[in-house]
Tab-separated table of C-alpha atoms in Angstrom:
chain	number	residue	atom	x	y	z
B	1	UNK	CA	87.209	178.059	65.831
B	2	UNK	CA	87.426	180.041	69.326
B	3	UNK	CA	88.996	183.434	68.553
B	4	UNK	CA	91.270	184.962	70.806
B	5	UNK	CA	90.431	188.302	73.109
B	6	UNK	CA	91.886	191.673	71.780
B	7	UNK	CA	93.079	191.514	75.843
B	8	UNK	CA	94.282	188.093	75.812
B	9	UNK	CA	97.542	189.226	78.252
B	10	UNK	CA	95.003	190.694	80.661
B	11	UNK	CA	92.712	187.701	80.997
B	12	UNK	CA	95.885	185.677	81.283
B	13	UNK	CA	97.154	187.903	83.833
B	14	UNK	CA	93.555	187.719	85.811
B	15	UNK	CA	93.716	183.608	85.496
B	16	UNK	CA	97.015	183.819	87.400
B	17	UNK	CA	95.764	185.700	89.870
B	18	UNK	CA	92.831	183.307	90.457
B	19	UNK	CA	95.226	180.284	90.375
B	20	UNK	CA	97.140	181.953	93.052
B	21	UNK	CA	94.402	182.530	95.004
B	22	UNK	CA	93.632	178.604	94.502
B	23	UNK	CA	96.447	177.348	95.436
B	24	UNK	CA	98.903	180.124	97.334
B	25	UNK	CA	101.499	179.587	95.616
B	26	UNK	CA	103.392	181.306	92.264
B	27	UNK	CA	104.913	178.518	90.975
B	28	UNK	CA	101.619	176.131	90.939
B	29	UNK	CA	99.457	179.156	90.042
B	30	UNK	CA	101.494	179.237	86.932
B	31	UNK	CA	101.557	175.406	86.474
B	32	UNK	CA	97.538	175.537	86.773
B	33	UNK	CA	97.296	178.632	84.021
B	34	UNK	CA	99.353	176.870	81.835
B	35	UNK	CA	97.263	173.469	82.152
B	36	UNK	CA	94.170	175.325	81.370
B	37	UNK	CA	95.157	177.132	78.457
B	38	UNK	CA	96.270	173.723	77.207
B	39	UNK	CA	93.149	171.810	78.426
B	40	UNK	CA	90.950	174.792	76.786
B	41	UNK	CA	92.967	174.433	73.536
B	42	UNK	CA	92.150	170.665	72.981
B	43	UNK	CA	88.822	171.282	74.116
B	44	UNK	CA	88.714	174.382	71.760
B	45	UNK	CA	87.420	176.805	74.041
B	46	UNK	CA	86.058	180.182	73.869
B	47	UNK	CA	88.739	182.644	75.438
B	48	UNK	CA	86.944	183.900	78.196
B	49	UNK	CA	87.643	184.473	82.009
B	50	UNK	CA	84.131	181.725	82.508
B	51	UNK	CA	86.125	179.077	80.834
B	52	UNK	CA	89.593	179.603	82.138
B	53	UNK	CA	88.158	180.155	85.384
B	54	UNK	CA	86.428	176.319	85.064
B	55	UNK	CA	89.563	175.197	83.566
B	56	UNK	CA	91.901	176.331	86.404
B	57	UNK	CA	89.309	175.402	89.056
B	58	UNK	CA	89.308	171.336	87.442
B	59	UNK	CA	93.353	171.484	87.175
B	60	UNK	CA	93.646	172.656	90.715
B	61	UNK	CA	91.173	169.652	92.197
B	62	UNK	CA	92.991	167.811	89.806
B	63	UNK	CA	96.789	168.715	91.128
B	64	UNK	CA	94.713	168.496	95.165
B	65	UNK	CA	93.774	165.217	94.695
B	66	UNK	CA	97.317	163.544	93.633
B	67	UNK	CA	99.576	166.006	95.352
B	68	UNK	CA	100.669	166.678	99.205
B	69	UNK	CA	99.187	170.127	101.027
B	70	UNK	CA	101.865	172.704	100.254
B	71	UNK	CA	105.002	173.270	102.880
B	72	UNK	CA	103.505	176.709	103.648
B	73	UNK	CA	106.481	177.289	105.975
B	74	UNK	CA	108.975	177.827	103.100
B	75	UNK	CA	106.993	179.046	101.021
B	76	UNK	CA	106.164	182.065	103.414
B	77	UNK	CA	110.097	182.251	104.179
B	78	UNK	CA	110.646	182.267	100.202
B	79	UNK	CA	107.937	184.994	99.578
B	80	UNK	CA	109.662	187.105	102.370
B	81	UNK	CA	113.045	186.850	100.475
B	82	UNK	CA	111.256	187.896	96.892
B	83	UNK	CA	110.212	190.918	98.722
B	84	UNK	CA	113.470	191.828	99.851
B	85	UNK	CA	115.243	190.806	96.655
B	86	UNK	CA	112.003	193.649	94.955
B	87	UNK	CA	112.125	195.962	97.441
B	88	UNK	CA	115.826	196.649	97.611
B	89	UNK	CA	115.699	200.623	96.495
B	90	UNK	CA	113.078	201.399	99.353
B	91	UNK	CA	114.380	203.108	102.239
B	92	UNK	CA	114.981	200.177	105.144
B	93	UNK	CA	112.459	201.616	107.438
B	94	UNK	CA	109.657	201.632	104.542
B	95	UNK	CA	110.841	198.381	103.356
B	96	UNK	CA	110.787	196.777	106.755
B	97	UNK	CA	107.170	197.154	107.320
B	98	UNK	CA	105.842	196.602	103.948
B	99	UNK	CA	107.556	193.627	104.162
B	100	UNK	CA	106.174	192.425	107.977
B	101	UNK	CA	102.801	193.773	106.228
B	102	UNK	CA	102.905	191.396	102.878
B	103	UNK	CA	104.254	188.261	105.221
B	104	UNK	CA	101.781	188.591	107.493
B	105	UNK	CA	98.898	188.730	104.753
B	106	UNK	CA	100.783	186.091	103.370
B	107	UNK	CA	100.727	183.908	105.958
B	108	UNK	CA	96.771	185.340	107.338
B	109	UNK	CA	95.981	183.978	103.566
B	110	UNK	CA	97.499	180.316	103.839
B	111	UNK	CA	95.538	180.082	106.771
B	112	UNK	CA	92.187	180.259	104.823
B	113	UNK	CA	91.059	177.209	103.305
B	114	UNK	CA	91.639	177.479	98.899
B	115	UNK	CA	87.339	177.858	98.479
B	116	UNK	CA	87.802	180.465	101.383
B	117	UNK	CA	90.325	182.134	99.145
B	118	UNK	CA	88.835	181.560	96.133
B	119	UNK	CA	85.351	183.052	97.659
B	120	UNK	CA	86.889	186.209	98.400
B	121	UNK	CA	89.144	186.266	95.300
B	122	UNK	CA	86.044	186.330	92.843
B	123	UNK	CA	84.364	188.618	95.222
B	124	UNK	CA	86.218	191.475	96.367
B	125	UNK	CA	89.239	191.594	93.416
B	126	UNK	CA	87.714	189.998	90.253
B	127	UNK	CA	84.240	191.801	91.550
B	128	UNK	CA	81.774	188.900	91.059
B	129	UNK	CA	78.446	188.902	92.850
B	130	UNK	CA	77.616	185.856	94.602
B	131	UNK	CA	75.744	184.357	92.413
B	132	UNK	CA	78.097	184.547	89.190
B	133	UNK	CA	80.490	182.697	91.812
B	134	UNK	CA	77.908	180.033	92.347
B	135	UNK	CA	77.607	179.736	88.437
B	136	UNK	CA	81.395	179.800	88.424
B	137	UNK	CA	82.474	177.331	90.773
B	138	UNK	CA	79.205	174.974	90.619
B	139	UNK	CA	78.241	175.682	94.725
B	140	UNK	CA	74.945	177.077	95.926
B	141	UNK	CA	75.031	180.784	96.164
B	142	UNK	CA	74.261	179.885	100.345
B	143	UNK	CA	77.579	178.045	99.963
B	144	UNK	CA	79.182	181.256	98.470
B	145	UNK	CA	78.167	183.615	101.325
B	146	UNK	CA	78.795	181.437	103.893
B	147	UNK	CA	82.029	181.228	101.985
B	148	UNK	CA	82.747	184.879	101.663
B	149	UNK	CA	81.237	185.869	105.683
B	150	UNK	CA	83.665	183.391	107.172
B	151	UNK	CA	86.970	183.782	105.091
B	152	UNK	CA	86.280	187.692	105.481
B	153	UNK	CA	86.088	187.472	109.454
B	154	UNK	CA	89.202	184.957	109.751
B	155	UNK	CA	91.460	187.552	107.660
B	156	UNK	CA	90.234	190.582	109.271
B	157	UNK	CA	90.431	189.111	113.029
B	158	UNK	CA	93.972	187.435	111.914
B	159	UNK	CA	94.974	190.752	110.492
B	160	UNK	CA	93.692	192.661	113.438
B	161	UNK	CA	95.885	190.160	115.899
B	162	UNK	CA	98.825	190.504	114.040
B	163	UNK	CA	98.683	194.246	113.914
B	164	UNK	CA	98.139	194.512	117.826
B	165	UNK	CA	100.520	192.073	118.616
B	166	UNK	CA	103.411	194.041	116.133
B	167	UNK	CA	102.410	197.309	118.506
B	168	UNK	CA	102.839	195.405	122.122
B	169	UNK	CA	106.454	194.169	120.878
B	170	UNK	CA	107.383	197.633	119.521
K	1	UNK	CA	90.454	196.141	110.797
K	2	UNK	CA	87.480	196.478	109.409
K	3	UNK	CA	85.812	195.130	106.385
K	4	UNK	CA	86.656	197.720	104.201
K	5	UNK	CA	90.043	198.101	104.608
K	6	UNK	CA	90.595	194.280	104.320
K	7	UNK	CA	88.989	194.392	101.432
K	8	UNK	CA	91.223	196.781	100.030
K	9	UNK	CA	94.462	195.403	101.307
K	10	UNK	CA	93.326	191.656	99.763
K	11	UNK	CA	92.815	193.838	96.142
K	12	UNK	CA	96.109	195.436	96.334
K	13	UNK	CA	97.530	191.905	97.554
K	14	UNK	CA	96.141	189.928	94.441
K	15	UNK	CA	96.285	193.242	92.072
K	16	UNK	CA	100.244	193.520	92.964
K	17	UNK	CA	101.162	189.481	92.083
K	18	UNK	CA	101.408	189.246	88.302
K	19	UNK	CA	103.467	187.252	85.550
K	20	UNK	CA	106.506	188.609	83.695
K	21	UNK	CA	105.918	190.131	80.826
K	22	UNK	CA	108.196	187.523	79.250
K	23	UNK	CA	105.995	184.615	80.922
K	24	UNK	CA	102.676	186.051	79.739
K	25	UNK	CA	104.273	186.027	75.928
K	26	UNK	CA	105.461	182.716	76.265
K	27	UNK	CA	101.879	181.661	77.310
K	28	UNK	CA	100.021	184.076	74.567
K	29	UNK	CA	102.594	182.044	71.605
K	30	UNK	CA	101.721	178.757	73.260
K	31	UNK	CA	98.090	179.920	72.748
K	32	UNK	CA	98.984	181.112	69.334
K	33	UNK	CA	100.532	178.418	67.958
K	34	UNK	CA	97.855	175.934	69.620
K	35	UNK	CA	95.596	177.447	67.892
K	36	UNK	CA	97.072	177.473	64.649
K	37	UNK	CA	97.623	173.964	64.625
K	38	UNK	CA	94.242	173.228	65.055
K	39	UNK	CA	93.433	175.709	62.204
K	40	UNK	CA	95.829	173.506	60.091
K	41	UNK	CA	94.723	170.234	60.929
K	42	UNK	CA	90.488	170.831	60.418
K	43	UNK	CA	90.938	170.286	56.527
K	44	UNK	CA	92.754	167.366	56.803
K	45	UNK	CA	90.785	165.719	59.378
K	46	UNK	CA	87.376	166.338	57.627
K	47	UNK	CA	88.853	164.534	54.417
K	48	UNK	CA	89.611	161.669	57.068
K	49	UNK	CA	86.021	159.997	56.941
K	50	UNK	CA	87.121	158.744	53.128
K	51	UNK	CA	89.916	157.256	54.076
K	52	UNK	CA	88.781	155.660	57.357
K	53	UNK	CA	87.657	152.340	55.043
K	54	UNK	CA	91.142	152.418	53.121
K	55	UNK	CA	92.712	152.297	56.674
K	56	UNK	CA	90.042	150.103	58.300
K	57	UNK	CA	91.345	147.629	55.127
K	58	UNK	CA	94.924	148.281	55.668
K	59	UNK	CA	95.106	147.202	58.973
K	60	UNK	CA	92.725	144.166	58.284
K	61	UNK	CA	95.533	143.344	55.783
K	62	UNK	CA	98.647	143.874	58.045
K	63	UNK	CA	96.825	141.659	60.892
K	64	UNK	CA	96.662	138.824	58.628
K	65	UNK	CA	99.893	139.214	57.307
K	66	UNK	CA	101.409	139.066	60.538
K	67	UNK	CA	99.708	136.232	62.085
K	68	UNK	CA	100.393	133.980	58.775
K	69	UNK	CA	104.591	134.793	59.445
K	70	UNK	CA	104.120	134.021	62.556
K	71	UNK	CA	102.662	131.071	61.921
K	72	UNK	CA	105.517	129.936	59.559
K	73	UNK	CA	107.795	130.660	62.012
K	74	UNK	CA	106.208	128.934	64.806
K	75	UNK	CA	105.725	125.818	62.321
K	76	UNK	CA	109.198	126.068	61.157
K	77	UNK	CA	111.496	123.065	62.917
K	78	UNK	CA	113.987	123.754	64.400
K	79	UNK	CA	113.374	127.519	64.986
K	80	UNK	CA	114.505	129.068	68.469
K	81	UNK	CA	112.713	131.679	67.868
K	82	UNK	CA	109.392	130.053	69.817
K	83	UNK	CA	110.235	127.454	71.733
K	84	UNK	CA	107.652	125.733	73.011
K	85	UNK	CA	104.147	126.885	73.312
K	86	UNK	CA	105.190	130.312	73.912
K	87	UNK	CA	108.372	132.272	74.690
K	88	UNK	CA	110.916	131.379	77.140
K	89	UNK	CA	109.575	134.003	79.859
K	90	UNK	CA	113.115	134.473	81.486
K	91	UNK	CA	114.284	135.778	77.630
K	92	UNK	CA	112.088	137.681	77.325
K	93	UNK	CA	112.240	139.374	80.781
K	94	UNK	CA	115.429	139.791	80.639
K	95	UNK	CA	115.592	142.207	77.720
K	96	UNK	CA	112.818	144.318	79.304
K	97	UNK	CA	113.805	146.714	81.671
K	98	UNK	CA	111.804	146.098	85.078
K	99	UNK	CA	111.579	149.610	85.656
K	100	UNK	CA	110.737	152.652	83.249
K	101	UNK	CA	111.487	155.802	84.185
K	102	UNK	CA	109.019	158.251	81.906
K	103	UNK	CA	109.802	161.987	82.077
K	104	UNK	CA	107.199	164.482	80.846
K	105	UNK	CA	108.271	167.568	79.614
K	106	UNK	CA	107.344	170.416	77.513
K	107	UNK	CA	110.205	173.188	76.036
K	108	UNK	CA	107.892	175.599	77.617
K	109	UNK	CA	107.879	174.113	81.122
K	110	UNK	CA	109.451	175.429	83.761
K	111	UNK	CA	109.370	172.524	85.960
K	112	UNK	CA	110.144	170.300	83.431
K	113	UNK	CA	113.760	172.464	83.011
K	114	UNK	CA	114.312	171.987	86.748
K	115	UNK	CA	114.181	168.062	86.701
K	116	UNK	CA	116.075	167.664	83.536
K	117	UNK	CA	119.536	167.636	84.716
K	118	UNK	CA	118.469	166.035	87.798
K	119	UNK	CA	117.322	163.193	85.016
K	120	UNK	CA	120.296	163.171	83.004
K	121	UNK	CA	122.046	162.332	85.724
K	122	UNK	CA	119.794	159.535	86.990
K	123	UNK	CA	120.539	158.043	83.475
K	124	UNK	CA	124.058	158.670	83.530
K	125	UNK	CA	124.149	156.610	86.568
K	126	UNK	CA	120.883	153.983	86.150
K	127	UNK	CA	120.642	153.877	82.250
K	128	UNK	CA	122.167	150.079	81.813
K	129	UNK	CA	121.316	149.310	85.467
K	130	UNK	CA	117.515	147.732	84.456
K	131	UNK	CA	115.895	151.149	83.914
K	132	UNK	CA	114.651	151.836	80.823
K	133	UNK	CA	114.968	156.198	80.313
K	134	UNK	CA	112.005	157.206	78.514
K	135	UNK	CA	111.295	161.139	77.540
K	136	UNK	CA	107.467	162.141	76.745
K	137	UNK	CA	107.494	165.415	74.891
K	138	UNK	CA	104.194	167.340	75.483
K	139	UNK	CA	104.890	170.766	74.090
K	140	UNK	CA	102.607	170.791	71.113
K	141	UNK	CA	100.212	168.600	69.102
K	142	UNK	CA	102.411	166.885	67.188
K	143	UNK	CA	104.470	166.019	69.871
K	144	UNK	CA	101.859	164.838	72.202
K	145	UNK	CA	99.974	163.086	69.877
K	146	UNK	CA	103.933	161.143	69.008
K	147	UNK	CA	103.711	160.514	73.009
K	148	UNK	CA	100.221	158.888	72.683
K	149	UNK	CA	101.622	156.305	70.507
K	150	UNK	CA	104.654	155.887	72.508
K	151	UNK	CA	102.818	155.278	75.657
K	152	UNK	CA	100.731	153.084	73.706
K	153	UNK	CA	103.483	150.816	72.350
K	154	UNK	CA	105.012	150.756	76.058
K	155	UNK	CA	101.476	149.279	77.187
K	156	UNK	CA	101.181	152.388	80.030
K	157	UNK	CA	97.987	154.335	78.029
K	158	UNK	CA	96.100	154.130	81.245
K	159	UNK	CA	98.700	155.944	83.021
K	160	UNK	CA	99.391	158.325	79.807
K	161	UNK	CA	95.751	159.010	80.399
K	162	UNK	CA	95.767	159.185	84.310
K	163	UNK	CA	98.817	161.632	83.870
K	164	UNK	CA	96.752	164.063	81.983
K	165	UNK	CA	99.067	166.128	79.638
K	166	UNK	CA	101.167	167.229	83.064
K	167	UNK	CA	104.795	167.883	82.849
K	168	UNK	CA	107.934	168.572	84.863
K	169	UNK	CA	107.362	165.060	86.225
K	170	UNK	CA	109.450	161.878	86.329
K	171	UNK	CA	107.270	158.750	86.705
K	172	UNK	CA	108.505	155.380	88.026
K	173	UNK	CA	106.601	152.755	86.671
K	174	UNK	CA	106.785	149.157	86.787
K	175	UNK	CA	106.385	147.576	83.294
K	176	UNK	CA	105.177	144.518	84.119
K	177	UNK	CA	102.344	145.680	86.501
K	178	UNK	CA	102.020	149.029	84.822
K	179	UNK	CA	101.789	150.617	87.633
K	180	UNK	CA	103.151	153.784	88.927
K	181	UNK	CA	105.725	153.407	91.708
K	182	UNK	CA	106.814	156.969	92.373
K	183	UNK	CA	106.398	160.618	91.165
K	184	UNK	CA	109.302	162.741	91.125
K	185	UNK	CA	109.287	166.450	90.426
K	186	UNK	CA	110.829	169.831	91.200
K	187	UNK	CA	110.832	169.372	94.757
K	188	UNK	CA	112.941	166.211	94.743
K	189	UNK	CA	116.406	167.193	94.778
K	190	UNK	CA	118.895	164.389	92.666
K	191	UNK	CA	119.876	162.962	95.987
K	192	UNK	CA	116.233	162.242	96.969
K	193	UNK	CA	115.386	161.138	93.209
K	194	UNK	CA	118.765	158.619	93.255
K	195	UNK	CA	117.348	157.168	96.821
K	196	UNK	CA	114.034	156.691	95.480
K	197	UNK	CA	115.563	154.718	92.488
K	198	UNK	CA	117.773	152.814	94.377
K	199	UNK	CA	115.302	151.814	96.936
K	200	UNK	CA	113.042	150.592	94.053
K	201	UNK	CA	115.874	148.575	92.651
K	202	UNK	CA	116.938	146.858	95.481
K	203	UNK	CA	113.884	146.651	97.986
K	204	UNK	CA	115.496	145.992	101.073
């Protein structure tokens, strides 16, 4: 029988983050998580971040294949009013542009396609080489970099637009 | 912006989304308790290749039994109860529902807590309108392995199997085809779930 991690709350904590990557959104990030941990229950599972990671990655093309593209339009205007709901002690000027600076990563993000976001996820938070993220999510390591090179550029130039455009208007 | 600093902004993006505290213990009990029941349930099932005859037998027996009373009662004169070759189809379709409305849900589901009320009221207001209400509780073993036979008895185990153990979701299915006409969830308000329904009902 699969025994659980002494960090069990962290490598839940990391699957959410993945899921969110996945999918770009909280509420079907959380869906996903909980699907896996089910899915890796029946299927009696070891508890590590290789086998949630697989789990979440089959729920998600699971949920893609029956379900619509998300409405990213409200669900940038709803992440905008979480931040404003969190952020209410800052002082308004300091609130004001972390929030322009977390919607417009938000929305830079949605832009990517989910293995874009995924790519970069594994890379550059959860620290994976390329080639543990070919293992992971069954592409060829070529697929990975081409992956990572192109999501990194499309953020970055997005980014970079946004920021000069904020300066012209100001 | 350069790669670094994108880098670093996507970590601190990711790094700063997390689940409640509250959300992550819910998840680590759900975990818990999973796994606990599967703890509990390995004896039993290993003694289960004994008794697999005794059952095999059992069910052999009830079989027979059944189609010798139904026999009788087919050979019985007089008997309404088969008239015929084989039942009167417009009985029989008239005491089942056309349409059955399955909701799965788990106690743990936050989805499945949004649609609810939505559901009640679709009952409420469909319930003895030719839509049979079913609920499809997934939140543990014991409850989803209840829902296997449930589906089973309602003839819809390719669509129990199709729906995968996912909840928050009201399925529209019609019996007869077993087929699934519409999925409803979170992000259908009660007015769009009631026109949905209706539509179904009464295809223009």
């Amino acid at each position: 029988m699969a025994e659980l991690p002494t960090d069990l709350a962290g490598l839940l904590q990391n699957g959410y983050r993945y899921a969110l990557a996945l999918t770009h959104d909280e509420g079907l990030a959380d869906e996903l998580l909980q699907e896996a941990c089910l899915s890796m229950l029946t299927a009696r599972a070891s508890w590590d971040e290789r086998y949630l990671v697989t789990a979440i990655r089959t729920r998600h093309i699971d949920h893609h294949r029956r379900r619509r593209s998300q409405r990213f339009a409200v669900e940038s205007a709803n992440h905008v009013l979480r931040l404003r709901a969190e952020d209410a002690a800052q002082p308004s000027a300091t609130r004001q542009v972390h929030e322009d600076q977390s919607a417009r990563l938000h929305e830079a993000l949605g832009r990517l396609r989910s293995e874009e976001r995924e790519a970069l996820f594994l890379h550059i938070v959860a620290g994976h080489s390329a080639g543990r993220i070919a293992t992971l999510t069954g592409r060829p390591r070529s697929t990975v970099l081409s992956l990572l090179q192109r999501g990194r550029h499309k953020l970055s130039a997005m980014l970079s637009q946004d920021t000069s455009e904020a300066c012209s208007n100001g | 912006m350069d790669e670094q600093t994108t880098d670093q902004v996507l970590r601190d993006h990711y790094q700063g989304h997390s689940l409640p505290d509250r959300r992550v213990r819910e998840l680590e009990e759900m975990i818990r308790q999973g796994l606990d029941e599967l703890k509990g349930r390995s004896p039993r099932q290993r003694s289960w290749g004994s008794s697999r005859i005794t059952i095999a037998f059992a069910s052999a027996a009830a079989s027979l039994l059944l189609a010798l009373t139904l026999l009788f009662l087919y050979e019985q004169p007089g008997r309404a109860l088969f008239a015929g070759a084989s039942p009167s189809p417009s009985i029989v379709e008239a005491a089942t529902p056309r349409i059955v409305a399955v909701k799965f849900y788990a106690e743990w589901c936050k989805p499945s807590l949004v649609i609810s009320p939505r559901v009640d009221a679709l009952r409420q207001r469909y319930g003895e309108d030719g839509v049979l209400f079913v609920e499809v509780d997934l939140t543990n073993q014991e409850t989803r392995n209840q829902a296997n036979y449930l589906m089973s008895a309602l003839g819809l185990e390719e669509i129990w199997r199709q729906q995968a153990g996912v909840t928050g979701e009201l399925l529209l299915i019609d019996r007869r085809e077993a087929r699934v006409l519409s999925t409803l969830d979170q992000n259908h308000d009660l007015q769009q779930m009631v026109a949905t329904l209706a539509s179904l009902l009464n295809p223009a």
